[in-house]
Each structure stands twice: as C-alpha cells, then as structure tokens.
Coordinates of C-alpha atoms (C1' of nucleotides) in Angstrom, one line a residue:
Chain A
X1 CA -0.7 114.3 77.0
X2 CA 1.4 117.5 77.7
X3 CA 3.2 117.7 74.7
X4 CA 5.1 120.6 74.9
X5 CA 6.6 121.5 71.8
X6 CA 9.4 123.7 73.0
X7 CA 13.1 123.6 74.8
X8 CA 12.3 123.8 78.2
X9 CA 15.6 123.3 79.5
X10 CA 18.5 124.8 79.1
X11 CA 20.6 122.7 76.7
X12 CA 23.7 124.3 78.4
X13 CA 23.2 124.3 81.9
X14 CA 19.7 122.2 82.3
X15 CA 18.4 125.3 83.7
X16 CA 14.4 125.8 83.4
X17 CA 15.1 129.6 83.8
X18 CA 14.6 130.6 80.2
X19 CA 13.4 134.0 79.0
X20 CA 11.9 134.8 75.9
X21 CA 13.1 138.6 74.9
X22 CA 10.0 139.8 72.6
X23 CA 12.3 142.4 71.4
X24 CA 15.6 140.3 70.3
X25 CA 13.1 137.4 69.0
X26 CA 15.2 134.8 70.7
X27 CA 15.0 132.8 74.1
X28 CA 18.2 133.1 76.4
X29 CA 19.3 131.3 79.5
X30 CA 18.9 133.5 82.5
X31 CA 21.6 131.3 84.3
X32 CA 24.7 130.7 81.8
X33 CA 23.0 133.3 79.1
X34 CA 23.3 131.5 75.7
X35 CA 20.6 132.2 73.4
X36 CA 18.7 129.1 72.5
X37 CA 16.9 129.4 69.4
X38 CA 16.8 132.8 67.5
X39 CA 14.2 134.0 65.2
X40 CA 11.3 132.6 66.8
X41 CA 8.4 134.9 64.6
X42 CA 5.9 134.4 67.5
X43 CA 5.8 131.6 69.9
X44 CA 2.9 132.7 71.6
X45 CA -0.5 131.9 70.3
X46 CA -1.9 134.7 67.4
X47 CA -2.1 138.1 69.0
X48 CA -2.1 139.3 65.9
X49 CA -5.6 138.1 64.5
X50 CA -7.7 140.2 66.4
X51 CA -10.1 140.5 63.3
X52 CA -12.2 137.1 63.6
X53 CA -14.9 137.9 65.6
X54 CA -16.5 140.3 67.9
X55 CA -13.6 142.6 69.2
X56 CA -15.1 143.3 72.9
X57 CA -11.5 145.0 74.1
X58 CA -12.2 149.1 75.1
X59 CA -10.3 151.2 73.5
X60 CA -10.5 154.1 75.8
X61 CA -6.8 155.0 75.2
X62 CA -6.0 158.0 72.7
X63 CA -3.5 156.5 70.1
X64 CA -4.7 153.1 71.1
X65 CA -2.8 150.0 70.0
X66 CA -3.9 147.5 67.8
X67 CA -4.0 145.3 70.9
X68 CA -3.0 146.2 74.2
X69 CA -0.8 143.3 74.4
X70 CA 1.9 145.1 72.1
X71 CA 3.5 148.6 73.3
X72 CA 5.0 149.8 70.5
X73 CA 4.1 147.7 67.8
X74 CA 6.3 148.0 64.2
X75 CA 8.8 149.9 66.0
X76 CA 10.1 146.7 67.9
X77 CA 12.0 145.3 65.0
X78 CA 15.5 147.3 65.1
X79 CA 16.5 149.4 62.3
X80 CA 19.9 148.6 61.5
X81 CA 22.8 151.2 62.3
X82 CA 24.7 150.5 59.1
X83 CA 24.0 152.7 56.3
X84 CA 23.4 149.6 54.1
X85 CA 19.9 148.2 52.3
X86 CA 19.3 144.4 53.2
X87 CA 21.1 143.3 49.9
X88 CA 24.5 145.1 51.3
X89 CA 24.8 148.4 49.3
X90 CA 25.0 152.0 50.5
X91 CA 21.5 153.6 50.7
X92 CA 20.9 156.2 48.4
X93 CA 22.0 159.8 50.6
X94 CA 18.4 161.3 49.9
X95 CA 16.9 158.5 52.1
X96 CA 19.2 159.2 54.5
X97 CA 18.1 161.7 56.3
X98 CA 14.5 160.0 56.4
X99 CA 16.9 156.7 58.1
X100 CA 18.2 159.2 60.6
X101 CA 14.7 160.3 62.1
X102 CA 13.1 156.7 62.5
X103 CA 16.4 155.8 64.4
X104 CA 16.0 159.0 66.9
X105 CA 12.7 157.8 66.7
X106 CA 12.9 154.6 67.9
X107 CA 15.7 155.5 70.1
X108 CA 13.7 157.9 71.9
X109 CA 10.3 155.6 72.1
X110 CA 12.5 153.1 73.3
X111 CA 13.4 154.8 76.2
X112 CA 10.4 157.9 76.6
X113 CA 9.2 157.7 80.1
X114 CA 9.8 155.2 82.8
X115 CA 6.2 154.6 82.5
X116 CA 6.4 153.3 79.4
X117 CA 9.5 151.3 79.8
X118 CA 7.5 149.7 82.7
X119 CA 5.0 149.0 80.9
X120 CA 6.8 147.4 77.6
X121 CA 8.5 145.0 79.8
X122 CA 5.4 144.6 82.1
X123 CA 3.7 143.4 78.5
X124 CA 6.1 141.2 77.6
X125 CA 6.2 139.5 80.5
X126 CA 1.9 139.1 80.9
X127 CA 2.2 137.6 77.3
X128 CA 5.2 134.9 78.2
X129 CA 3.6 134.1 81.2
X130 CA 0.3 133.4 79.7
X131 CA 1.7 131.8 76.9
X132 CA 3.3 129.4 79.5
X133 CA 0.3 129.0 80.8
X134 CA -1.9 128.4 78.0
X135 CA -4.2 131.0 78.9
X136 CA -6.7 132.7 76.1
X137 CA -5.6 136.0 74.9
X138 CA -8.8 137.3 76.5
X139 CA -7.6 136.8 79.6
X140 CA -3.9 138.2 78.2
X141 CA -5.4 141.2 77.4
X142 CA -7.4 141.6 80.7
X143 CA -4.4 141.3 82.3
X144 CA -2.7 143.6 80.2
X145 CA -5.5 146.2 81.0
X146 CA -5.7 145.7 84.6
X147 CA -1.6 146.3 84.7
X148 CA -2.5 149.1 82.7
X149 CA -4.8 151.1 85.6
X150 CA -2.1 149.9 88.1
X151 CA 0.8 151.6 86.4
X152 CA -1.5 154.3 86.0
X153 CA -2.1 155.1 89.5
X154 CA 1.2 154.6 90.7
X155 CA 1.1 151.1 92.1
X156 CA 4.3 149.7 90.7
X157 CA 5.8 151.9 92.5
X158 CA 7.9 150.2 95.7
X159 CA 6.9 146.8 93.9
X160 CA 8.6 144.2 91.4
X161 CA 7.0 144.6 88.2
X162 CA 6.9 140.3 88.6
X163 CA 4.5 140.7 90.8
X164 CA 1.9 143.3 89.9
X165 CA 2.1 141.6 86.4
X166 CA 1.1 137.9 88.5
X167 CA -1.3 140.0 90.5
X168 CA -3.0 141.7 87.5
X169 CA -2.9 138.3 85.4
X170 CA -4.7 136.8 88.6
X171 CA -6.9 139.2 89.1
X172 CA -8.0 138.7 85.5
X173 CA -8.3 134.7 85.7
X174 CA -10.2 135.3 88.9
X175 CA -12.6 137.6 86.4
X176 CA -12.6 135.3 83.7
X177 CA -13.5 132.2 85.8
X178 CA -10.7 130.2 84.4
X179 CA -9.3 127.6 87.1
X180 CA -6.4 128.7 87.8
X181 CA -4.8 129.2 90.9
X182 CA -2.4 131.4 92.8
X183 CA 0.3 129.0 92.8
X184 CA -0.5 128.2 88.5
X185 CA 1.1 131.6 88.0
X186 CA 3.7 131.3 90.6
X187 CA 4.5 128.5 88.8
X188 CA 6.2 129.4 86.1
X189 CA 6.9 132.9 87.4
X190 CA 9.8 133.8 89.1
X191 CA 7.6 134.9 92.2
X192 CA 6.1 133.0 95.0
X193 CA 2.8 132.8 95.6
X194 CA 3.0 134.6 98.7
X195 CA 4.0 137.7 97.3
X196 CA 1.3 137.2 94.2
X197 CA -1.8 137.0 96.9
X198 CA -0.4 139.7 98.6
X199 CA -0.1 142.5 95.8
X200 CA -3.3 140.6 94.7
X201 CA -5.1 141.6 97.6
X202 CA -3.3 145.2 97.3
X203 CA -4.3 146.2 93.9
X204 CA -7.9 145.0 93.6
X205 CA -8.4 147.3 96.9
X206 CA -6.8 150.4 95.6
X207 CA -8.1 149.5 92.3
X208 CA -11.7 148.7 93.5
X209 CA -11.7 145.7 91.2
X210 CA -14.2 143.4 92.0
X211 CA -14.0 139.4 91.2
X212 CA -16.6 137.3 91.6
X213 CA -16.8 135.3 94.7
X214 CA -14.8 131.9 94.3
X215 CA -16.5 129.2 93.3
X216 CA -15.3 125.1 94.0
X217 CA -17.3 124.6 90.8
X218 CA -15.2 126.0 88.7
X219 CA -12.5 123.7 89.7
X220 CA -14.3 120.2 89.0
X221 CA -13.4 120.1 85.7
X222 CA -10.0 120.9 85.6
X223 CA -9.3 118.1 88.7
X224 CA -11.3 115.6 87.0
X225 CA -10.1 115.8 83.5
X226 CA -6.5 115.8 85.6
X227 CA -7.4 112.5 87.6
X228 CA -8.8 111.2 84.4
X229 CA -12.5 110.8 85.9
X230 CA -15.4 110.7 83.6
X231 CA -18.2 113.6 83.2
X232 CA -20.3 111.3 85.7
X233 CA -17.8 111.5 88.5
X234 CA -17.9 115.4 87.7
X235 CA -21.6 115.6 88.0
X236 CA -21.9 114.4 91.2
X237 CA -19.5 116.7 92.2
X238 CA -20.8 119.4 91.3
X239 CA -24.0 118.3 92.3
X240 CA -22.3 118.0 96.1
X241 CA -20.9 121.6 95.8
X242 CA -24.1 122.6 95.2
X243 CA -25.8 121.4 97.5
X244 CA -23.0 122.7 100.6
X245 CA -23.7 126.0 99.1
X246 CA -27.3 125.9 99.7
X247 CA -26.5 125.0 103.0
X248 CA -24.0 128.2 103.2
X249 CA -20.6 125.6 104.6
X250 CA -18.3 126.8 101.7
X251 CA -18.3 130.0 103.0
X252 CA -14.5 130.5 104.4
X253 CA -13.5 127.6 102.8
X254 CA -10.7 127.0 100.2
X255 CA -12.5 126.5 97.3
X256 CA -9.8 124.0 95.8
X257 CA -10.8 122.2 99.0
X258 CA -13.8 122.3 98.8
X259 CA -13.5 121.0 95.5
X260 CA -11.2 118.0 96.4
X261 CA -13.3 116.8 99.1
X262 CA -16.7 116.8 96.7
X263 CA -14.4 115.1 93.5
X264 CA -13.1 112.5 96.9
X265 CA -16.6 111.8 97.6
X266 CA -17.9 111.7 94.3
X267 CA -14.9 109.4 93.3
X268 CA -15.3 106.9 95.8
X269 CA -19.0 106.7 95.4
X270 CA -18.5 105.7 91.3
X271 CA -16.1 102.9 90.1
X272 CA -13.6 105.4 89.3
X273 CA -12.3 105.9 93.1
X274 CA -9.1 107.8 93.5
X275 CA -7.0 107.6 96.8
X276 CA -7.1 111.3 99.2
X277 CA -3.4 111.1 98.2
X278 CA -4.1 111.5 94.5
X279 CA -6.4 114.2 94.9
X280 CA -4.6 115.9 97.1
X281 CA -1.7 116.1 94.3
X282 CA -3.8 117.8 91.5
X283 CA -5.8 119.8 94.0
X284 CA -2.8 121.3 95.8
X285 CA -4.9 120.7 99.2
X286 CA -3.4 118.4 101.8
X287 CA -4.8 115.2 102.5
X288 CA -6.2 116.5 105.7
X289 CA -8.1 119.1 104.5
X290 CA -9.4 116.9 102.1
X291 CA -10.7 114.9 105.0
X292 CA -11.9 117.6 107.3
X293 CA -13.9 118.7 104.5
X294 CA -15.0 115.7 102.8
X295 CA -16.1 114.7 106.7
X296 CA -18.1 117.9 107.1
X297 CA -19.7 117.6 103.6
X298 CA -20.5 114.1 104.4
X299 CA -22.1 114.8 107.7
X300 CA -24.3 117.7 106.4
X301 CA -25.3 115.8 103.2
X302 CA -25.9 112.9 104.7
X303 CA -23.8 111.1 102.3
X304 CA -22.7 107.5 103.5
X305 CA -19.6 106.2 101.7
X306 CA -19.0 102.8 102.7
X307 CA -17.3 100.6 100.8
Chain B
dA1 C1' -0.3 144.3 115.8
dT2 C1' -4.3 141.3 117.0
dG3 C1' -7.4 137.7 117.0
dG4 C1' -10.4 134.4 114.8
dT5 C1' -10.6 131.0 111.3
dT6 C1' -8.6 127.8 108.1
dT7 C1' -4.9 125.0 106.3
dT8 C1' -0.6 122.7 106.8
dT9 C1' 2.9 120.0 109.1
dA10 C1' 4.2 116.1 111.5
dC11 C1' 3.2 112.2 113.8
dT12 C1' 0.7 108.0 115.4
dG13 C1' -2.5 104.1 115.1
dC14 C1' -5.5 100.9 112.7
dG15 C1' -7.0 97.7 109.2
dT16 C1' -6.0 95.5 104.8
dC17 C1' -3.8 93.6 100.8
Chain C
dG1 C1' 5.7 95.9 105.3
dA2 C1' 3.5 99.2 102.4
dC3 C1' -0.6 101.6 101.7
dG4 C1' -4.9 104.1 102.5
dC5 C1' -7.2 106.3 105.9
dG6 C1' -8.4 108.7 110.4
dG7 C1' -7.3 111.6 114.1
dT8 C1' -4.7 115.1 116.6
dA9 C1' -1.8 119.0 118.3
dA10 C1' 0.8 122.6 117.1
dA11 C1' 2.6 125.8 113.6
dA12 C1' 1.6 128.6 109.8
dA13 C1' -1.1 131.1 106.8
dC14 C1' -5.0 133.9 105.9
dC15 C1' -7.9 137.9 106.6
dA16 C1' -10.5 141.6 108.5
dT17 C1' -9.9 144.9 111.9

DNA sequence: ATGGTTTTTACTGCGTC
DNA sequence: GACGCGGTAAAAACCAT
C-alpha cells in the first residue's frame, strides 16, 4: 500500500538518517554526508497554495509571512557571489551596487538574532517531519504556531530544538484529533519518545495550552483500516468505547489500549477475528494490556465472546 | 522525591491445530 | 511443536503532588 516514492536509504551507506536541507534544496546523508538528489523544488506537499479556500491561520504577527511555515521566504534561494548574470556575463556596474545590498541583506537575515535562526531551522524541521508523516499542513502550521509562542517565551532555552519542535507538532495533532501518537513522531525523529512526552507535558503547562481529553475513538479507524477490518468491525468498536465511557472505566486508561481491547472484542465477535498478537502490533499496546482491558470491558459490558 | 496507578517485561501453563 | 491465549509477579513508566 505504502508506496513511498522517495530514497529512503542511503544509497551509500544504507543509512535511514537522511536530512532534507530546505535551504540547499537537496537531501544529504547525516552518516557518510553525500548529497542524494539535488534540486528537489518541494518535496513536501503544496505550502505554497494557501489561496483555495477559507484561510483560518491568525496573522497576529506584524510583517507576517505568507505562511508561517516559511521564515524568510524569497530570500532562501542564494544570490550568487560572482558578479555574473545567469547566462555568464559581467553585470552591468550600475546594478551593482543594488547586488551588493540584497547580499548584506541576506547575509544579515540569515544570521539576525538567534531567535530567528532558531526558529528557521525549528521550521524546517516541523515541515520534514510532517512531511514524513503525512500530516495536513493544518496541522504543520499549528505546529509551526505553537513552536512559535514557545520560542517566544523562552522555552527552547536548555532544550534541543528536536524536541520542542516534536512537542509542539504533538501538541498540535493532540488539537487536531488526528491519531497519532507519541511514538508516530518519535518515529521518524531523531528523538525518543520519552523526551517528546516530557517537553510535551512541559510546554502545554507553561504555555497553558489545552488539548482535548484523549479519546480511544479516535484511534478505531486508523487500527482498523491498518488490520484491514471492515467499517462493521469499526462500528462495534466504537460502539464498545462508548459505552465504557458512559460507565466512566476509560478514565486513566491508555487510550490506544483502550482502543485495542474494543477493536479485539469487536474483531473476534465478526468473522474478521484478528489474534491479541496482531493487535498489539498496530496498536503499540502489549498483549497484556490488551487483555487486562478487553477482560474489564468484557466484564462491565457484559459482553460474552465465546467462540 | 513520593506514592498511587497503569503498562510492560518475562515467564509459565493450558488447550488446540 | 508452534500458536493463541490466560494469568502472574516484578519492573518500569506515568502523573499529580
């Protein structure tokens, strides 16, 4: 299903550790450092048509970008040092000068504040990671906004940029209700999870972010569609969440387990059954959680599953 | 740091194909 | 014998305080 169009590993080395430089327009190995394709345009999905429908994005900021996504955008693509015209010859002296100021110009909005350094790379690295991950550029640029009020009030500071720009991009899927998970981002960042969840926790405190309470619901499709089980099997599931959260015993719960155990249920209870073992693959739960919950759900639901 | 809760790890036993 | 499942104890992780 997955076809992923790209190089994934490094033809060099076999290395997965590939970066995508936004700047250079070419990919590099982060391990043996050759440069894998060059002149990519834009691998990531259209940032740039942002005039299709109903824009919703604030623009509180003065001098605000044509997305947020973008730090300094037209000033990225490098004006050559070389007094020369693209077709080779000398550049007529009176334009010059005018060549002179967009270099100090770009030199010095290249390197302006540390802030905005931070913040350039923090951008790139939202959009690659989101790219990775497939993610709308909704959710990109409610990352991109949240990093925003972080770097603003100083949380970066005494943290990896990696992982505010996981916790911000979490905090923002968390918003967005999209099914991902802490460990999605981990991923195909170069950041564990543990650190994510932690900074997570840190900046939607300090930030007073709120997030909507998690919900196993939002889960049953992704697992499903990922165990191939049909919208039946799904309906029932939800249908079981449901019904636990009536009866308040997802509360404390993992909410992927809580999930696993109602798709388990559901699963075994259609012709479609899938094995704990399965489940517990896709759903990053264990087996025994999966049990331990499916038991309890069971119990409370009075659900009987024999075969 | 601490303590309470939940999840994971690791292991074992049981029935079935 | 491998597989799916159930159960358990201890370790680890999580989270509010």
């Amino acid at each position: 299903m997955g076809v992923d169009t790209t190089v994934v590993k490094c033809p060099e080395c076999s290395s997965r550790n590939l970066e995508y430089d936004e700047n250079r327009g070419e990919r590099h190995c982060n391990d043996c450092g050759i440069v894998i394709e060059e002149d990519i345009v834009d691998q990531s999905p259209e940032w740039r048509d942002f005039n299709d429908s109903g824009q919703q994005t604030d623009r509180s900021r003065v001098g605000a970008p044509m997305t947020n996504l973008l730090h300094d955008k037209g000033l990225s693509s490098t004006i050559d040092w070389q007094n020369k015209d693209y077709s080779g010859n000398l550049i007529a002296s009176r334009n010059r000068s005018q060549l002179y100021r967009m270099r100090k110009w770009q030199a010095r909005s290249r390197t302006k504040g540390s802030k905005e350094r931070n913040l350039q790379q923090a951008l790139a690295q939202i959009q690659q990671i989101c790219s990775k991950m497939k993610l709308p550029k909704t959710v990109q640029e409610r990352s991109a906004d949240i990093y925003r009020r972080a770097l603003a009030e100083d949380l970066v500071r005494g943290r990896s940029i990696d992982s505010m720009v996981c916790a911000s991009i979490f905090i923002a899927n968390q918003q967005m209700l999209t099914a991902r998970t802490v460990d999605d981002i981990a991923k195909v960042a170069r950041i564990g999870p543990k650190e994510i969840g932690r900074t997570y926790r840190d900046v939607k405190r300090k930030l007073a972010i709120r997030t909507p309470l998690p919900d196993p619901k939002i889960y049953v499709n992704r697992f499903c569609s990922e165990l191939q089980l049909g919208p039946k099997v799904q309906q029932t599931a939800l249908d079981i969440i449901r019904r636990a959260e009536e009866l308040e015993m997802t509360h404390g719960k993992s909410p992927c387990g809580v999930a696993a155990a109602a798709i388990y249920i559901s699963s075994q209870t259609s012709e479609q059954a899938r094995t704990q073992r399965e489940i517990a693959e896709v759903t990053n739960v264990t087996e025994v959680t999966i049990r331990n919950r499916y038991k309890q759900l069971a119990k409370s639901l009075k659900i009987e599953l024999d075969i």
